[in-house]
XYZ file of C-alpha atoms in Angstrom:
437
model
C 23.917 3.997 3.946
C 22.857 4.294 7.573
C 19.111 4.863 7.848
C 16.509 4.993 10.608
C 12.748 4.529 10.313
C 10.634 6.025 13.093
C 7.441 3.967 13.299
C 7.332 0.192 12.749
C 3.814 -0.278 11.403
C 2.938 -1.518 7.929
C 4.867 1.211 6.106
C 7.794 1.569 8.493
C 8.513 -2.120 8.960
C 8.216 -3.021 5.276
C 10.324 -0.003 4.274
C 13.010 -0.725 6.841
C 13.208 -4.434 5.992
C 13.428 -3.795 2.246
C 16.010 -1.030 2.622
C 18.119 -3.467 4.629
C 17.607 -6.153 2.001
C 19.331 -4.028 -0.661
C 22.329 -3.401 1.595
C 21.558 -0.388 3.804
C 22.013 -0.473 7.583
C 18.614 0.202 9.124
C 17.364 0.993 12.617
C 13.597 0.680 13.080
C 12.323 2.799 15.983
C 8.971 2.378 17.729
C 7.511 3.857 20.919
C 5.622 0.656 21.782
C 7.959 -1.413 24.012
C 5.923 -4.578 23.397
C 6.247 -4.221 19.630
C 9.988 -3.594 19.891
C 10.407 -6.606 22.174
C 8.349 -8.743 19.797
C 10.399 -7.686 16.783
C 13.672 -8.224 18.622
C 12.459 -11.742 19.420
C 11.731 -12.389 15.745
C 7.939 -12.142 15.982
C 6.327 -10.056 13.217
C 3.206 -8.212 14.499
C 1.522 -8.007 11.070
C 0.859 -10.455 8.263
C 2.355 -9.379 4.958
C 3.476 -11.973 2.371
C 7.260 -12.299 2.308
C 7.890 -9.813 5.124
C 8.851 -12.304 7.825
C 11.556 -13.857 5.640
C 13.008 -10.456 4.719
C 13.082 -9.299 8.348
C 14.721 -12.491 9.637
C 17.282 -12.514 6.821
C 18.434 -8.967 7.502
C 18.398 -9.236 11.288
C 20.684 -12.265 10.901
C 22.924 -10.255 8.548
C 23.049 -7.438 11.164
C 21.688 -4.904 8.686
C 18.397 -4.477 10.562
C 17.742 -3.882 14.243
C 14.953 -2.517 16.447
C 14.935 0.034 19.258
C 12.606 2.216 21.274
C 15.046 5.156 21.282
C 14.681 7.972 18.764
C 18.055 9.297 19.906
C 19.643 5.964 18.965
C 18.027 6.161 15.541
C 18.969 9.779 14.854
C 22.532 9.499 16.154
C 23.316 6.446 14.035
C 21.808 7.386 10.688
C 22.371 9.827 7.854
C 18.711 9.911 6.870
C 15.736 9.664 9.249
C 12.369 8.509 7.868
C 9.123 9.359 9.679
C 6.530 6.595 9.190
C 4.081 7.134 12.045
C 0.262 6.953 11.886
C -1.781 9.872 10.545
C -5.306 8.847 11.599
C -8.505 10.463 10.403
C -10.319 12.856 12.736
C -14.132 13.055 12.995
C -14.288 16.023 10.592
C -12.279 14.174 7.937
C -9.042 16.048 8.570
C -5.780 14.303 9.446
C -4.501 14.000 13.001
C -0.890 15.185 12.734
C -0.103 14.952 16.436
C 2.143 11.893 15.952
C 4.096 13.683 13.218
C 4.458 16.802 15.381
C 5.588 14.764 18.401
C 8.232 12.922 16.409
C 9.462 16.181 14.841
C 9.945 17.666 18.327
C 11.703 14.533 19.571
C 14.035 14.513 16.561
C 14.795 18.194 17.156
C 15.668 17.494 20.785
C 18.379 14.978 19.902
C 19.587 16.437 16.579
C 23.305 17.293 16.879
C 24.576 17.117 13.290
C 23.142 17.456 9.785
C 20.426 14.976 8.925
C 17.855 14.554 6.182
C 14.409 14.167 7.733
C 12.056 12.310 5.384
C 8.290 12.307 5.703
C 7.141 8.843 4.608
C 3.699 9.062 6.243
C 0.748 10.183 4.127
C 0.234 13.812 5.128
C -1.673 16.874 3.890
C 0.107 19.293 1.609
C 2.252 21.850 3.486
C 2.978 19.410 6.321
C 6.657 19.450 5.382
C 6.736 23.165 6.115
C 5.307 22.531 9.591
C 7.789 19.724 10.263
C 10.661 22.044 9.337
C 9.283 24.800 11.596
C 8.952 22.411 14.538
C 12.454 20.995 14.172
C 13.923 24.472 13.858
C 11.979 25.678 16.931
C 12.998 22.811 19.237
C 16.499 22.204 17.872
C 18.618 23.012 20.935
C 21.937 22.371 19.202
C 21.207 24.452 16.120
C 22.058 21.533 13.833
C 21.395 21.862 10.120
C 18.824 19.626 8.455
C 16.659 19.227 5.363
C 13.054 18.027 5.204
C 12.048 15.766 2.318
C 8.704 14.299 1.258
C 8.981 10.729 -0.027
C 5.439 9.274 -0.190
C 4.924 5.509 -0.167
C 2.801 3.671 -2.726
C 2.518 0.287 -1.050
C -0.484 -1.992 -1.374
C -1.154 -4.178 1.626
C -0.903 -7.799 0.600
C 1.922 -7.102 -1.847
C 3.834 -4.350 -0.035
C 7.224 -6.102 -0.171
C 6.943 -6.618 -3.924
C 5.745 -3.028 -4.397
C 8.696 -1.591 -2.491
C 11.272 -3.791 -4.186
C 9.829 -3.122 -7.670
C 8.245 0.355 -7.542
C 6.499 2.067 -10.453
C 8.154 5.323 -9.467
C 9.956 7.027 -6.607
C 8.854 10.544 -5.687
C 11.311 12.838 -3.925
C 10.087 16.244 -2.829
C 12.989 18.424 -1.721
C 14.647 21.809 -2.111
C 18.232 20.916 -1.215
C 20.450 19.350 -3.891
C 22.431 17.579 -1.160
C 19.255 15.991 0.233
C 18.184 14.961 -3.275
C 21.566 13.320 -3.901
C 21.340 11.349 -0.651
C 17.807 10.187 -1.471
C 18.864 9.086 -4.950
C 21.710 7.110 -3.391
C 19.256 5.320 -1.080
C 17.035 4.301 -3.999
C 19.835 3.485 -6.450
C 19.455 -0.312 -5.987
C 15.754 -0.229 -6.875
C 16.169 0.651 -10.558
C 12.971 2.718 -10.794
C 12.124 6.089 -12.377
C 12.696 8.961 -9.936
C 10.540 12.079 -9.994
C 12.052 15.057 -8.174
C 9.601 17.782 -7.170
C 9.103 20.443 -4.536
C 7.865 19.209 -1.142
C 4.268 20.410 -1.607
C 3.873 18.651 -4.957
C 5.205 15.386 -3.538
C 2.717 15.542 -0.675
C -0.166 16.168 -3.074
C 0.812 13.297 -5.373
C -0.043 10.650 -2.754
C -3.522 12.000 -1.942
C -4.266 12.640 -5.619
C -3.170 9.124 -6.633
C -5.186 7.295 -3.980
C -8.247 9.423 -4.654
C -8.040 8.668 -8.372
C -7.854 4.920 -7.715
C -10.868 5.134 -5.405
C -12.665 7.094 -8.128
C -12.060 4.199 -10.578
C -13.546 1.741 -8.075
C -16.609 3.899 -7.468
C -17.000 4.467 -11.206
C -17.209 0.754 -12.023
C -19.476 0.208 -9.026
C -21.845 2.869 -10.357
C -21.695 1.130 -13.742
C -22.492 -2.203 -12.032
C -25.857 -0.827 -10.899
C -26.660 0.073 -14.510
C -25.564 -3.397 -15.607
C -27.921 -5.031 -13.110
C -30.815 -2.855 -14.276
C -30.152 -3.546 -17.964
C -29.060 -7.177 -17.900
C -25.477 -6.405 -18.947
C -22.386 -8.061 -17.433
C -20.117 -5.644 -15.555
C -17.121 -7.974 -15.959
C -17.404 -7.780 -19.750
C -17.983 -4.033 -19.604
C -14.892 -3.599 -17.397
C -12.831 -5.742 -19.785
C -13.921 -3.597 -22.705
C -13.093 -0.395 -20.850
C -9.808 -1.698 -19.504
C -8.499 -2.764 -22.914
C -8.161 0.946 -23.675
C -4.512 1.632 -22.805
C -5.446 5.107 -21.636
C -7.647 3.589 -18.915
C -6.323 0.132 -17.989
C -8.112 -2.778 -16.301
C -6.726 -2.343 -12.766
C -9.181 -1.046 -10.129
C -12.162 -1.721 -12.390
C -13.457 -4.644 -10.347
C -17.050 -4.185 -9.194
C -17.869 -5.232 -5.656
C -19.143 -4.054 -2.299
C -16.800 -1.078 -2.181
C -13.323 -0.118 -1.031
C -12.169 -0.047 2.582
C -8.887 -0.285 4.452
C -6.678 2.202 6.200
C -5.825 4.313 3.135
C -8.607 5.039 0.647
C -11.375 6.154 3.061
C -8.948 8.243 5.110
C -7.069 9.752 2.187
C -10.221 10.747 0.289
C -11.703 12.386 3.381
C -8.414 14.178 3.960
C -8.173 15.382 0.356
C -11.724 16.756 0.533
C -10.870 18.618 3.736
C -7.544 19.868 2.361
C -9.206 21.230 -0.777
C -11.903 22.981 1.265
C -9.311 24.543 3.553
C -7.492 25.837 0.479
C -10.752 27.306 -0.836
C -11.031 24.885 -3.775
C -13.798 22.364 -2.907
C -13.335 18.932 -4.510
C -16.989 17.871 -4.762
C -16.251 15.019 -7.171
C -14.658 13.095 -4.296
C -17.801 13.484 -2.204
C -19.664 11.595 -4.920
C -16.964 8.909 -4.819
C -17.666 8.515 -1.093
C -21.429 8.414 -1.656
C -21.216 5.720 -4.333
C -18.977 3.629 -2.106
C -21.463 3.775 0.773
C -24.394 3.093 -1.577
C -22.748 -0.049 -2.950
C -22.736 -1.685 0.481
C -26.350 -0.659 1.056
C -27.437 -2.091 -2.329
C -25.758 -5.394 -1.487
C -27.550 -5.648 1.857
C -30.850 -4.734 0.206
C -30.462 -7.649 -2.188
C -29.717 -10.000 0.693
C -32.834 -8.829 2.540
C -35.037 -9.180 -0.539
C -33.932 -12.788 -1.048
C -34.097 -13.882 2.602
C -37.162 -11.667 3.283
C -35.986 -10.820 6.822
C -32.554 -11.336 8.346
C -33.729 -11.925 11.916
C -32.925 -15.467 13.067
C -31.432 -16.369 9.684
C -28.185 -18.332 9.805
C -25.674 -16.541 7.564
C -22.068 -17.498 6.844
C -19.527 -14.811 5.902
C -16.277 -15.590 4.131
C -13.723 -12.826 4.673
C -13.182 -10.165 7.318
C -10.091 -8.298 6.123
C -10.581 -5.337 3.805
C -8.683 -7.185 1.056
C -6.929 -10.559 0.657
C -3.335 -11.362 1.684
C -3.376 -9.159 4.773
C -4.632 -9.402 8.352
C -5.784 -5.757 8.325
C -9.459 -5.253 9.189
C -9.378 -1.449 9.496
C -12.396 0.144 7.768
C -13.262 -3.258 6.316
C -16.542 -3.419 4.409
C -16.786 -7.066 5.494
C -16.830 -6.014 9.146
C -19.510 -3.421 8.331
C -21.675 -6.098 6.693
C -21.344 -8.473 9.641
C -22.145 -5.639 12.052
C -25.337 -4.757 10.173
C -26.502 -8.370 9.874
C -25.997 -8.912 13.604
C -27.850 -5.669 14.313
C -30.819 -7.019 12.349
C -30.873 -10.221 14.390
C -29.105 -12.668 12.086
C -26.984 -15.530 13.452
C -23.650 -14.936 11.715
C -20.715 -17.332 11.431
C -17.479 -15.863 10.044
C -14.185 -17.162 8.726
C -11.060 -15.438 7.390
C -7.662 -17.043 6.635
C -5.632 -14.328 8.425
C -7.991 -11.795 10.013
C -9.635 -13.839 12.770
C -7.383 -12.816 15.648
C -7.832 -9.096 15.083
C -11.543 -9.470 14.277
C -12.196 -11.118 17.655
C -11.249 -7.792 19.245
C -13.954 -5.862 17.354
C -16.792 -5.200 19.804
C -19.418 -4.739 17.076
C -19.084 -8.344 15.887
C -18.470 -10.027 19.245
C -21.791 -11.899 18.904
C -20.654 -13.617 15.702
C -19.461 -17.204 15.755
C -15.887 -17.715 14.553
C -15.373 -20.874 12.472
C -12.143 -22.799 11.930
C -12.505 -23.121 8.168
C -14.536 -21.977 5.181
C -16.463 -25.247 5.142
C -17.146 -25.153 8.882
C -18.561 -21.637 8.500
C -21.271 -22.726 6.033
C -22.524 -25.662 8.119
C -26.321 -25.279 8.252
C -26.207 -21.770 6.745
C -29.219 -20.366 4.937
C -27.010 -17.977 2.978
C -23.303 -17.413 2.320
C -21.800 -13.961 1.849
C -18.393 -13.704 0.137
C -16.940 -10.451 1.489
C -13.194 -10.755 0.757
C -11.676 -12.284 -2.374
C -9.220 -14.731 -0.790
C -7.920 -17.348 -3.242
C -8.833 -20.008 -0.660
C -12.497 -19.220 -1.269
C -12.116 -19.382 -5.042
C -10.599 -22.865 -4.766
C -13.007 -24.375 -2.235
C -15.002 -27.515 -3.116
C -18.342 -25.907 -3.965
C -20.151 -29.237 -4.062
C -19.228 -29.720 -0.404
C -20.328 -26.148 0.331
C -23.765 -26.852 -1.118
C -24.009 -30.132 0.751
C -23.320 -28.436 4.079
C -25.647 -25.467 3.621
C -29.301 -25.588 4.666
C -30.262 -23.593 1.563
C -27.694 -22.991 -1.225
C -27.970 -19.200 -1.478
C -24.753 -17.282 -2.163
C -24.202 -13.530 -2.269
C -20.802 -12.884 -3.813
C -19.722 -9.339 -2.959
C -16.438 -9.653 -4.844
C -17.505 -11.502 -8.034
C -15.066 -14.211 -7.024
C -17.075 -17.230 -8.187
C -18.136 -18.217 -11.699
C -21.883 -17.880 -12.389
C -21.937 -20.809 -14.845
C -20.306 -23.113 -12.302
C -22.745 -21.977 -9.616
C -25.676 -22.601 -11.976
C -24.509 -26.138 -12.811
C -24.220 -26.921 -9.100
C -27.727 -25.618 -8.417
C -26.853 -22.569 -6.313
C -29.104 -19.537 -5.963
C -26.287 -17.107 -6.810
C -26.102 -13.309 -6.699
C -23.055 -11.195 -7.533
C -22.400 -7.532 -8.333
C -23.320 -6.194 -11.769
C -23.976 -9.660 -13.236
C -27.161 -11.655 -13.847
C -28.353 -13.645 -10.854
C -28.500 -17.422 -11.062
C -31.900 -18.662 -9.895
C -32.538 -22.414 -10.284
C -35.795 -23.279 -12.045
């Protein structure tokens, strides 16, 4: 099929590349000329495992191309996907100006029937507004259908998630639009759930909020484990062995971050309040998440006494491993606070350094070339992102290079028994601290 994707960010680029990889002809549209030029030259503006190979393979096969023209995309496709940003506003609501702008631009060039698919994460009833806008600005009176097709991609494994989805949700009213969408997803061999547009839009916010709730739940349990001497990892294993619950997203740590969970939870709270059905449970999820970071910093202060003039190394800047995304990263928040309190902070991240250098709040930090270089002379090490590189580092060398072997593991990445044998002063989340005698 001939498809176009408007917006070439994480969702749009991965979606377009994977659609091309199963045989569709795809045009990726973006309003940033520099991004389009970069993509046309074969340079991928984001780090996502496997993405570069998929893009290059399909550009070479002439199934994937890039343009800055929405008219080009609409004219040469049967189905048009909208995958533009929906940033959070100060009050927690979603900024839909990019969606509205694209809807108007599509309407202005729409000459024949098209299916317009909302791939961006949007509040319920957005599809109705998109349809109204296209109808209002559609100069040629062309027929169209609006579909909601939410994405469920995890950064760091987005290509794998799109190629092997748990489910595909199609929210539509038109049987013709549903048939076209099923044809697009036929190569993916995944269960398809067909709903109305409003239900499809709600599914994405409800799913992300539930996952964030699981994270905050185990983080709240981790505080009880610390107070009682229990091990949160064992507790999570015992909970997760229940097939009704599952082990995923029951990893205690310093809290969730990224471009999805914080934004989507805030949006869902606002949506529910606007509909007159307050979702107070999600406010507690937010509170627990913020508290977890504060508890971690409190423990660091109690061990080091004061942070001023202390030399602290931080491993990890991205909000999760296997991505270069630092948006709403808890690691960045920790570095910001330590710098604010007068600490001398040295940071290292396998993929997030370039973007982190642009963050004003951590400009005073020193950027190291490796994990080992970061800990040189450090009085404490903070593990803020669970990169496999950090799990496999030579810990004996780490101890040798540190001024004092104190480690605060915010992701429970390292093994307490190993740290004890090596003589580290080791703190993690929801597990007993290792304090050498």
